[in-house]
Amino acid sequence: MRVVITGGAGFIGSHLSDSYLGDGHSVVAVDNLLTGSEANVQHLTGNPNFQYMKHDVIDGIDIDGDVDVVLHFASPASPPHYLKMPIETLRVGAEGTYHCLNLAMRKNARFLLASTSEIYGDPLEHPQVESYYGNVSTIGPRGVYDEAKRYAESMTMAYNRSMGVETRIVRIFNTYGPRMNMADGRVVPNFIVQSLRGEPLTVYGDGMQTRSFQYVDDLVRGVRRLIECDYAGPVNIGNPVEITIKQFAEIVNEVTGNTAGVIMKPTDRIKDDPQRRQPDISLAKRELGWEPQVDLKAGLEKTMQYFRELV
């Protein structure tokens, strides 16, 4: 197959490139480097089946030759990034998705939208199932990301129903692994960097807010199974094991051998920041035969090997 990956020089996009190339497929990675990095795909530049295109999909997209699959992963994803770039975030969710869907339609290719657990906002139901409509503020600061993805899902389904495009939607829950941006402000790189430096890990509030962490290899496997199946509706891909941020900090310190402990600080919680996050993955198990396989500590060990070279 020939696979186009927007956001292809990003954290997840680069791992998808590795996976497809490893199975002998061709990959065109498209990225404007707003939050991605050429360093994430530098190891692929000598591969004859790999092509990198520096381009912003907001301006439209066209690819010469045949295309079998379009994976739309272009978007700022961490709160510090999308709060700093709210207009770009909204536009890549709207105009970027529109252009990528048109590319898939012209090429008669399958299309997959990288959506997010943020679709559910600060949820009132636990765990979150795909039929839950969410608790999202359209005018809050996080709305630029949440609503961009919600709109992108609506457009994807519109192209599926009215234009006959074969579409898939993956709702991605917290994912970690090598090539995460060390300074993107999310809890995994924050904790790992502090721990590797021998510093106490900063936990805001009472540390009882929860997340569910999956290793990037599990996500890539889920994405590939989804694009290959015949289920068009959104599917949660995440780890259903819910832990508190305080528990997660203790696990990071245990894995790194950091004895500096944890320091509690008053919350810096962004308005509408979810207090609980846990996917229901019954649909993924049933339709894809998928569930996460990588243990949290094992995944953190692999991630820390990457960060040790940067710290």
Short mmCIF file of N, CA and C in Angstrom, two decimals, residues 113-265:
data_model
loop_
_atom_site.label_atom_id
_atom_site.label_comp_id
_atom_site.label_asym_id
_atom_site.label_seq_id
_atom_site.Cartn_x
_atom_site.Cartn_y
_atom_site.Cartn_z
N LEU A 113 -9.38 9.38 10.66
CA LEU A 113 -9.22 10.60 11.44
C LEU A 113 -8.69 10.26 12.82
N ALA A 114 -7.60 10.91 13.21
CA ALA A 114 -7.11 10.81 14.58
C ALA A 114 -7.92 11.78 15.44
N SER A 115 -8.92 11.25 16.13
CA SER A 115 -9.68 12.04 17.08
C SER A 115 -9.08 11.82 18.47
N THR A 116 -9.82 12.11 19.51
CA THR A 116 -9.22 12.19 20.83
C THR A 116 -10.22 11.91 21.93
N SER A 117 -9.73 11.52 23.07
CA SER A 117 -10.58 11.37 24.25
C SER A 117 -11.13 12.71 24.71
N GLU A 118 -10.52 13.81 24.24
CA GLU A 118 -11.02 15.15 24.60
C GLU A 118 -12.41 15.40 24.02
N ILE A 119 -12.85 14.56 23.09
CA ILE A 119 -14.22 14.59 22.60
C ILE A 119 -15.21 14.55 23.77
N TYR A 120 -14.83 13.84 24.83
CA TYR A 120 -15.72 13.67 25.98
C TYR A 120 -15.64 14.81 26.98
N GLY A 121 -14.71 15.75 26.77
CA GLY A 121 -14.58 16.89 27.66
C GLY A 121 -14.22 16.46 29.07
N ASP A 122 -14.81 17.13 30.06
CA ASP A 122 -14.67 16.75 31.47
C ASP A 122 -15.84 15.82 31.77
N PRO A 123 -15.67 14.52 31.57
CA PRO A 123 -16.82 13.62 31.48
C PRO A 123 -17.59 13.44 32.78
N LEU A 124 -18.88 13.21 32.62
CA LEU A 124 -19.76 12.94 33.74
C LEU A 124 -20.10 11.46 33.82
N GLU A 125 -19.62 10.68 32.83
CA GLU A 125 -19.82 9.24 32.82
C GLU A 125 -18.46 8.55 32.81
N HIS A 126 -18.36 7.44 33.56
CA HIS A 126 -17.09 6.70 33.67
C HIS A 126 -17.38 5.20 33.66
N PRO A 127 -16.60 4.45 32.89
CA PRO A 127 -15.64 4.90 31.88
C PRO A 127 -16.37 5.50 30.68
N GLN A 128 -15.62 6.10 29.76
CA GLN A 128 -16.23 6.76 28.61
C GLN A 128 -16.43 5.75 27.47
N VAL A 129 -17.68 5.65 27.02
CA VAL A 129 -18.03 4.77 25.92
C VAL A 129 -18.32 5.63 24.68
N GLU A 130 -18.16 5.07 23.50
CA GLU A 130 -18.27 5.85 22.26
C GLU A 130 -19.62 6.53 22.09
N SER A 131 -20.67 5.99 22.67
CA SER A 131 -22.00 6.57 22.53
C SER A 131 -22.23 7.77 23.45
N TYR A 132 -21.28 8.03 24.37
CA TYR A 132 -21.41 9.18 25.27
C TYR A 132 -21.10 10.47 24.51
N TYR A 133 -21.98 11.45 24.61
CA TYR A 133 -21.83 12.69 23.84
C TYR A 133 -20.84 13.68 24.48
N GLY A 134 -20.50 13.50 25.72
CA GLY A 134 -19.47 14.33 26.34
C GLY A 134 -20.01 15.52 27.09
N ASN A 135 -19.10 16.20 27.78
CA ASN A 135 -19.39 17.39 28.57
C ASN A 135 -18.34 18.43 28.22
N VAL A 136 -18.61 19.16 27.12
CA VAL A 136 -17.61 20.04 26.52
C VAL A 136 -18.13 21.47 26.48
N SER A 137 -17.26 22.41 26.84
CA SER A 137 -17.59 23.84 26.73
C SER A 137 -17.07 24.37 25.39
N THR A 138 -17.97 24.90 24.59
CA THR A 138 -17.55 25.45 23.29
C THR A 138 -16.73 26.72 23.45
N ILE A 139 -16.88 27.43 24.56
CA ILE A 139 -16.22 28.73 24.72
C ILE A 139 -15.10 28.72 25.74
N GLY A 140 -14.83 27.58 26.34
CA GLY A 140 -13.71 27.48 27.27
C GLY A 140 -12.39 27.43 26.52
N PRO A 141 -11.26 27.60 27.22
CA PRO A 141 -9.96 27.61 26.55
C PRO A 141 -9.63 26.29 25.84
N ARG A 142 -10.08 25.16 26.38
CA ARG A 142 -9.80 23.87 25.75
C ARG A 142 -10.70 23.61 24.55
N GLY A 143 -11.74 24.44 24.38
CA GLY A 143 -12.68 24.25 23.29
C GLY A 143 -12.04 24.31 21.92
N VAL A 144 -10.91 25.00 21.80
CA VAL A 144 -10.27 25.11 20.47
C VAL A 144 -9.83 23.73 19.98
N TYR A 145 -9.40 22.88 20.89
CA TYR A 145 -8.99 21.52 20.52
C TYR A 145 -10.19 20.58 20.50
N ASP A 146 -10.99 20.63 21.57
CA ASP A 146 -12.14 19.73 21.68
C ASP A 146 -13.09 19.90 20.49
N GLU A 147 -13.44 21.15 20.20
CA GLU A 147 -14.41 21.40 19.13
C GLU A 147 -13.82 21.17 17.74
N ALA A 148 -12.51 21.39 17.59
CA ALA A 148 -11.87 21.08 16.30
C ALA A 148 -12.03 19.60 15.99
N LYS A 149 -11.82 18.76 16.99
CA LYS A 149 -11.92 17.32 16.78
C LYS A 149 -13.37 16.88 16.63
N ARG A 150 -14.28 17.50 17.38
CA ARG A 150 -15.69 17.14 17.25
C ARG A 150 -16.21 17.50 15.85
N TYR A 151 -15.81 18.69 15.37
CA TYR A 151 -16.19 19.10 14.02
C TYR A 151 -15.58 18.15 12.98
N ALA A 152 -14.31 17.78 13.20
CA ALA A 152 -13.64 16.87 12.27
C ALA A 152 -14.35 15.52 12.21
N GLU A 153 -14.83 15.04 13.35
CA GLU A 153 -15.59 13.79 13.35
C GLU A 153 -16.88 13.94 12.53
N SER A 154 -17.58 15.07 12.71
CA SER A 154 -18.82 15.29 11.98
C SER A 154 -18.57 15.34 10.47
N MET A 155 -17.50 16.02 10.08
CA MET A 155 -17.19 16.11 8.65
C MET A 155 -16.81 14.75 8.09
N THR A 156 -16.06 13.99 8.86
CA THR A 156 -15.66 12.65 8.42
C THR A 156 -16.89 11.77 8.18
N MET A 157 -17.85 11.81 9.09
CA MET A 157 -19.05 11.01 8.91
C MET A 157 -19.92 11.54 7.76
N ALA A 158 -19.88 12.86 7.53
CA ALA A 158 -20.63 13.42 6.41
C ALA A 158 -20.07 12.92 5.08
N TYR A 159 -18.74 12.87 4.96
CA TYR A 159 -18.14 12.34 3.74
C TYR A 159 -18.43 10.86 3.58
N ASN A 160 -18.49 10.15 4.69
CA ASN A 160 -18.81 8.73 4.64
C ASN A 160 -20.23 8.52 4.12
N ARG A 161 -21.17 9.29 4.66
CA ARG A 161 -22.59 9.08 4.32
C ARG A 161 -22.97 9.66 2.96
N SER A 162 -22.46 10.87 2.67
CA SER A 162 -22.94 11.55 1.46
C SER A 162 -22.03 11.39 0.25
N MET A 163 -20.74 11.11 0.48
CA MET A 163 -19.79 11.01 -0.63
C MET A 163 -19.25 9.60 -0.84
N GLY A 164 -19.60 8.69 0.06
CA GLY A 164 -19.18 7.30 -0.10
C GLY A 164 -17.72 7.04 0.23
N VAL A 165 -17.07 7.95 0.95
CA VAL A 165 -15.67 7.74 1.33
C VAL A 165 -15.61 6.72 2.46
N GLU A 166 -14.69 5.75 2.33
CA GLU A 166 -14.49 4.77 3.41
C GLU A 166 -13.72 5.45 4.53
N THR A 167 -14.37 5.69 5.65
CA THR A 167 -13.75 6.45 6.73
C THR A 167 -13.70 5.64 8.02
N ARG A 168 -12.73 6.00 8.85
CA ARG A 168 -12.57 5.42 10.18
C ARG A 168 -12.24 6.57 11.14
N ILE A 169 -12.64 6.43 12.41
CA ILE A 169 -12.34 7.44 13.42
C ILE A 169 -11.78 6.74 14.65
N VAL A 170 -10.57 7.13 15.07
CA VAL A 170 -9.99 6.59 16.29
C VAL A 170 -9.98 7.69 17.35
N ARG A 171 -10.54 7.38 18.51
CA ARG A 171 -10.49 8.30 19.65
C ARG A 171 -9.35 7.86 20.55
N ILE A 172 -8.28 8.65 20.53
CA ILE A 172 -7.03 8.28 21.18
C ILE A 172 -7.02 8.78 22.62
N PHE A 173 -6.75 7.87 23.55
CA PHE A 173 -6.56 8.25 24.95
C PHE A 173 -5.06 8.41 25.22
N ASN A 174 -4.74 8.93 26.41
CA ASN A 174 -3.36 9.29 26.75
C ASN A 174 -2.36 8.25 26.28
N THR A 175 -1.43 8.69 25.44
CA THR A 175 -0.44 7.81 24.84
C THR A 175 0.95 8.36 25.11
N TYR A 176 1.90 7.47 25.40
CA TYR A 176 3.26 7.90 25.71
C TYR A 176 4.25 7.00 24.99
N GLY A 177 5.50 7.45 24.93
CA GLY A 177 6.54 6.64 24.32
C GLY A 177 7.68 7.51 23.81
N PRO A 178 8.69 6.89 23.21
CA PRO A 178 9.79 7.64 22.62
C PRO A 178 9.31 8.64 21.58
N ARG A 179 10.03 9.74 21.47
CA ARG A 179 9.77 10.84 20.52
C ARG A 179 8.69 11.81 21.00
N MET A 180 8.19 11.62 22.21
CA MET A 180 7.36 12.68 22.77
C MET A 180 8.20 13.93 22.90
N ASN A 181 7.58 15.08 22.71
CA ASN A 181 8.27 16.35 22.88
C ASN A 181 8.56 16.56 24.37
N MET A 182 9.84 16.71 24.70
CA MET A 182 10.25 16.82 26.09
C MET A 182 9.61 18.02 26.78
N ALA A 183 9.27 19.05 26.02
CA ALA A 183 8.76 20.29 26.60
C ALA A 183 7.31 20.56 26.23
N ASP A 184 6.55 19.48 25.93
CA ASP A 184 5.19 19.75 25.47
C ASP A 184 4.20 19.98 26.61
N GLY A 185 4.65 19.84 27.86
CA GLY A 185 3.83 20.22 29.00
C GLY A 185 2.93 19.13 29.53
N ARG A 186 2.91 17.95 28.90
CA ARG A 186 2.04 16.89 29.40
C ARG A 186 2.73 16.12 30.52
N VAL A 187 1.93 15.38 31.27
CA VAL A 187 2.41 14.81 32.52
C VAL A 187 3.52 13.78 32.31
N VAL A 188 3.47 12.99 31.25
CA VAL A 188 4.49 11.95 31.07
C VAL A 188 5.88 12.55 30.88
N PRO A 189 6.10 13.43 29.88
CA PRO A 189 7.45 14.01 29.77
C PRO A 189 7.82 14.86 30.97
N ASN A 190 6.87 15.58 31.56
CA ASN A 190 7.18 16.38 32.75
C ASN A 190 7.75 15.51 33.86
N PHE A 191 7.06 14.43 34.18
CA PHE A 191 7.50 13.55 35.27
C PHE A 191 8.81 12.86 34.94
N ILE A 192 8.94 12.36 33.72
CA ILE A 192 10.16 11.63 33.36
C ILE A 192 11.38 12.54 33.43
N VAL A 193 11.26 13.75 32.89
CA VAL A 193 12.39 14.68 32.90
C VAL A 193 12.76 15.04 34.34
N GLN A 194 11.77 15.37 35.17
CA GLN A 194 12.08 15.69 36.57
C GLN A 194 12.73 14.51 37.28
N SER A 195 12.21 13.32 37.01
CA SER A 195 12.74 12.14 37.68
C SER A 195 14.17 11.83 37.26
N LEU A 196 14.46 11.93 35.96
CA LEU A 196 15.81 11.66 35.48
C LEU A 196 16.82 12.69 35.99
N ARG A 197 16.32 13.88 36.29
CA ARG A 197 17.19 14.92 36.86
C ARG A 197 17.32 14.81 38.37
N GLY A 198 16.66 13.82 38.95
CA GLY A 198 16.73 13.64 40.40
C GLY A 198 15.94 14.67 41.17
N GLU A 199 14.95 15.26 40.54
CA GLU A 199 14.13 16.29 41.17
C GLU A 199 12.83 15.68 41.69
N PRO A 200 12.21 16.30 42.70
CA PRO A 200 10.89 15.83 43.11
C PRO A 200 9.87 16.09 42.01
N LEU A 201 8.94 15.17 41.84
CA LEU A 201 7.93 15.30 40.79
C LEU A 201 6.82 16.23 41.27
N THR A 202 6.47 17.21 40.44
CA THR A 202 5.47 18.20 40.80
C THR A 202 4.07 17.68 40.49
N VAL A 203 3.28 17.50 41.54
CA VAL A 203 1.89 17.06 41.39
C VAL A 203 0.99 18.21 41.83
N TYR A 204 0.08 18.60 40.96
CA TYR A 204 -0.79 19.74 41.25
C TYR A 204 -2.10 19.29 41.89
N GLY A 205 -2.61 20.12 42.78
CA GLY A 205 -3.84 19.81 43.48
C GLY A 205 -3.62 18.67 44.46
N ASP A 206 -4.63 17.79 44.60
CA ASP A 206 -4.49 16.67 45.53
C ASP A 206 -3.96 15.41 44.84
N GLY A 207 -3.73 15.48 43.52
CA GLY A 207 -3.18 14.34 42.79
C GLY A 207 -4.17 13.23 42.55
N MET A 208 -5.44 13.46 42.86
CA MET A 208 -6.45 12.41 42.71
C MET A 208 -7.09 12.40 41.33
N GLN A 209 -6.77 13.39 40.47
CA GLN A 209 -7.27 13.34 39.10
C GLN A 209 -6.67 12.11 38.41
N THR A 210 -7.41 11.49 37.51
CA THR A 210 -6.96 10.22 36.94
C THR A 210 -6.70 10.31 35.44
N ARG A 211 -5.85 9.40 34.96
CA ARG A 211 -5.59 9.23 33.54
C ARG A 211 -5.39 7.73 33.29
N SER A 212 -5.40 7.36 32.03
CA SER A 212 -5.19 5.97 31.62
C SER A 212 -4.14 6.00 30.52
N PHE A 213 -2.99 5.40 30.76
CA PHE A 213 -1.83 5.56 29.88
C PHE A 213 -1.59 4.31 29.03
N GLN A 214 -1.45 4.51 27.70
CA GLN A 214 -1.12 3.41 26.80
C GLN A 214 0.20 3.71 26.09
N TYR A 215 0.96 2.65 25.84
CA TYR A 215 2.23 2.79 25.13
C TYR A 215 1.96 2.93 23.64
N VAL A 216 2.79 3.69 22.96
CA VAL A 216 2.55 4.06 21.57
C VAL A 216 2.45 2.84 20.64
N ASP A 217 3.18 1.77 20.93
CA ASP A 217 3.09 0.58 20.07
C ASP A 217 1.68 -0.02 20.09
N ASP A 218 1.03 0.03 21.25
CA ASP A 218 -0.34 -0.46 21.34
C ASP A 218 -1.27 0.40 20.50
N LEU A 219 -1.08 1.71 20.55
CA LEU A 219 -1.91 2.60 19.73
C LEU A 219 -1.72 2.33 18.25
N VAL A 220 -0.49 2.21 17.80
CA VAL A 220 -0.20 1.95 16.38
C VAL A 220 -0.88 0.67 15.93
N ARG A 221 -0.80 -0.36 16.75
CA ARG A 221 -1.45 -1.62 16.42
C ARG A 221 -2.97 -1.44 16.31
N GLY A 222 -3.56 -0.65 17.22
CA GLY A 222 -4.99 -0.40 17.16
C GLY A 222 -5.40 0.40 15.95
N VAL A 223 -4.62 1.41 15.59
CA VAL A 223 -4.91 2.22 14.41
C VAL A 223 -4.88 1.36 13.15
N ARG A 224 -3.89 0.51 13.03
CA ARG A 224 -3.78 -0.32 11.83
C ARG A 224 -4.90 -1.33 11.75
N ARG A 225 -5.31 -1.87 12.87
CA ARG A 225 -6.45 -2.80 12.83
C ARG A 225 -7.74 -2.07 12.46
N LEU A 226 -7.87 -0.84 12.93
CA LEU A 226 -9.08 -0.08 12.62
C LEU A 226 -9.17 0.26 11.14
N ILE A 227 -8.06 0.69 10.54
CA ILE A 227 -8.10 1.06 9.13
C ILE A 227 -8.37 -0.17 8.25
N GLU A 228 -8.03 -1.35 8.76
CA GLU A 228 -8.20 -2.57 7.98
C GLU A 228 -9.58 -3.21 8.16
N CYS A 229 -10.34 -2.75 9.17
CA CYS A 229 -11.63 -3.37 9.44
C CYS A 229 -12.73 -2.63 8.67
N ASP A 230 -13.97 -3.02 8.88
CA ASP A 230 -15.10 -2.43 8.15
C ASP A 230 -16.01 -1.63 9.06
N TYR A 231 -15.48 -1.14 10.19
CA TYR A 231 -16.31 -0.38 11.14
C TYR A 231 -16.04 1.11 10.96
N ALA A 232 -17.06 1.88 10.60
CA ALA A 232 -16.86 3.30 10.27
C ALA A 232 -16.95 4.22 11.48
N GLY A 233 -17.68 3.81 12.51
CA GLY A 233 -17.90 4.71 13.65
C GLY A 233 -16.67 4.88 14.52
N PRO A 234 -16.70 5.83 15.43
CA PRO A 234 -15.54 6.06 16.29
C PRO A 234 -15.27 4.89 17.22
N VAL A 235 -13.97 4.64 17.46
CA VAL A 235 -13.54 3.56 18.34
C VAL A 235 -12.52 4.11 19.33
N ASN A 236 -12.75 3.87 20.61
CA ASN A 236 -11.78 4.22 21.64
C ASN A 236 -10.57 3.30 21.55
N ILE A 237 -9.38 3.89 21.52
CA ILE A 237 -8.15 3.12 21.64
C ILE A 237 -7.37 3.71 22.82
N GLY A 238 -7.31 2.95 23.88
CA GLY A 238 -6.63 3.43 25.09
C GLY A 238 -6.52 2.31 26.09
N ASN A 239 -5.86 2.60 27.19
CA ASN A 239 -5.69 1.62 28.26
C ASN A 239 -6.79 1.82 29.29
N PRO A 240 -7.61 0.80 29.58
CA PRO A 240 -8.71 0.98 30.51
C PRO A 240 -8.30 1.02 31.98
N VAL A 241 -7.01 0.82 32.27
CA VAL A 241 -6.54 0.86 33.66
C VAL A 241 -6.39 2.32 34.09
N GLU A 242 -7.23 2.74 35.02
CA GLU A 242 -7.27 4.14 35.48
C GLU A 242 -6.43 4.27 36.74
N ILE A 243 -5.49 5.24 36.74
CA ILE A 243 -4.69 5.50 37.94
C ILE A 243 -4.67 7.00 38.22
N THR A 244 -4.43 7.36 39.47
CA THR A 244 -4.35 8.77 39.82
C THR A 244 -2.99 9.33 39.40
N ILE A 245 -2.93 10.62 39.24
CA ILE A 245 -1.67 11.27 38.88
C ILE A 245 -0.63 11.05 39.98
N LYS A 246 -1.07 11.05 41.23
CA LYS A 246 -0.12 10.80 42.33
C LYS A 246 0.45 9.39 42.24
N GLN A 247 -0.39 8.41 41.95
CA GLN A 247 0.09 7.04 41.77
C GLN A 247 1.07 6.95 40.60
N PHE A 248 0.74 7.65 39.52
CA PHE A 248 1.61 7.63 38.35
C PHE A 248 2.98 8.23 38.69
N ALA A 249 3.00 9.30 39.45
CA ALA A 249 4.27 9.91 39.86
C ALA A 249 5.12 8.92 40.65
N GLU A 250 4.48 8.18 41.53
CA GLU A 250 5.21 7.20 42.33
C GLU A 250 5.77 6.08 41.47
N ILE A 251 5.03 5.68 40.43
CA ILE A 251 5.51 4.63 39.52
C ILE A 251 6.71 5.13 38.72
N VAL A 252 6.65 6.38 38.24
CA VAL A 252 7.78 6.95 37.49
C VAL A 252 9.03 6.98 38.36
N ASN A 253 8.88 7.42 39.59
CA ASN A 253 10.04 7.46 40.50
C ASN A 253 10.58 6.06 40.77
N GLU A 254 9.70 5.09 40.89
CA GLU A 254 10.13 3.71 41.12
C GLU A 254 10.93 3.18 39.93
N VAL A 255 10.46 3.44 38.73
CA VAL A 255 11.12 2.93 37.53
C VAL A 255 12.49 3.58 37.33
N THR A 256 12.60 4.87 37.63
CA THR A 256 13.87 5.57 37.43
C THR A 256 14.80 5.48 38.64
N GLY A 257 14.28 5.01 39.77
CA GLY A 257 15.08 4.97 40.99
C GLY A 257 15.27 6.34 41.60
N ASN A 258 14.39 7.27 41.29
CA ASN A 258 14.48 8.62 41.83
C ASN A 258 13.96 8.64 43.27
N THR A 259 14.81 9.10 44.18
CA THR A 259 14.45 9.12 45.60
C THR A 259 13.99 10.49 46.08
N ALA A 260 13.84 11.44 45.15
CA ALA A 260 13.47 12.81 45.55
C ALA A 260 11.99 12.93 45.90
N GLY A 261 11.20 11.91 45.54
CA GLY A 261 9.80 11.91 45.94
C GLY A 261 8.92 12.82 45.12
N VAL A 262 7.86 13.29 45.75
CA VAL A 262 6.82 14.09 45.09
C VAL A 262 6.60 15.36 45.89
N ILE A 263 6.37 16.46 45.19
CA ILE A 263 6.02 17.71 45.84
C ILE A 263 4.64 18.14 45.37
N MET A 264 3.76 18.46 46.31
CA MET A 264 2.40 18.86 45.99
C MET A 264 2.32 20.38 45.90
N LYS A 265 1.66 20.85 44.86
CA LYS A 265 1.50 22.30 44.68
C LYS A 265 0.04 22.61 44.40
#
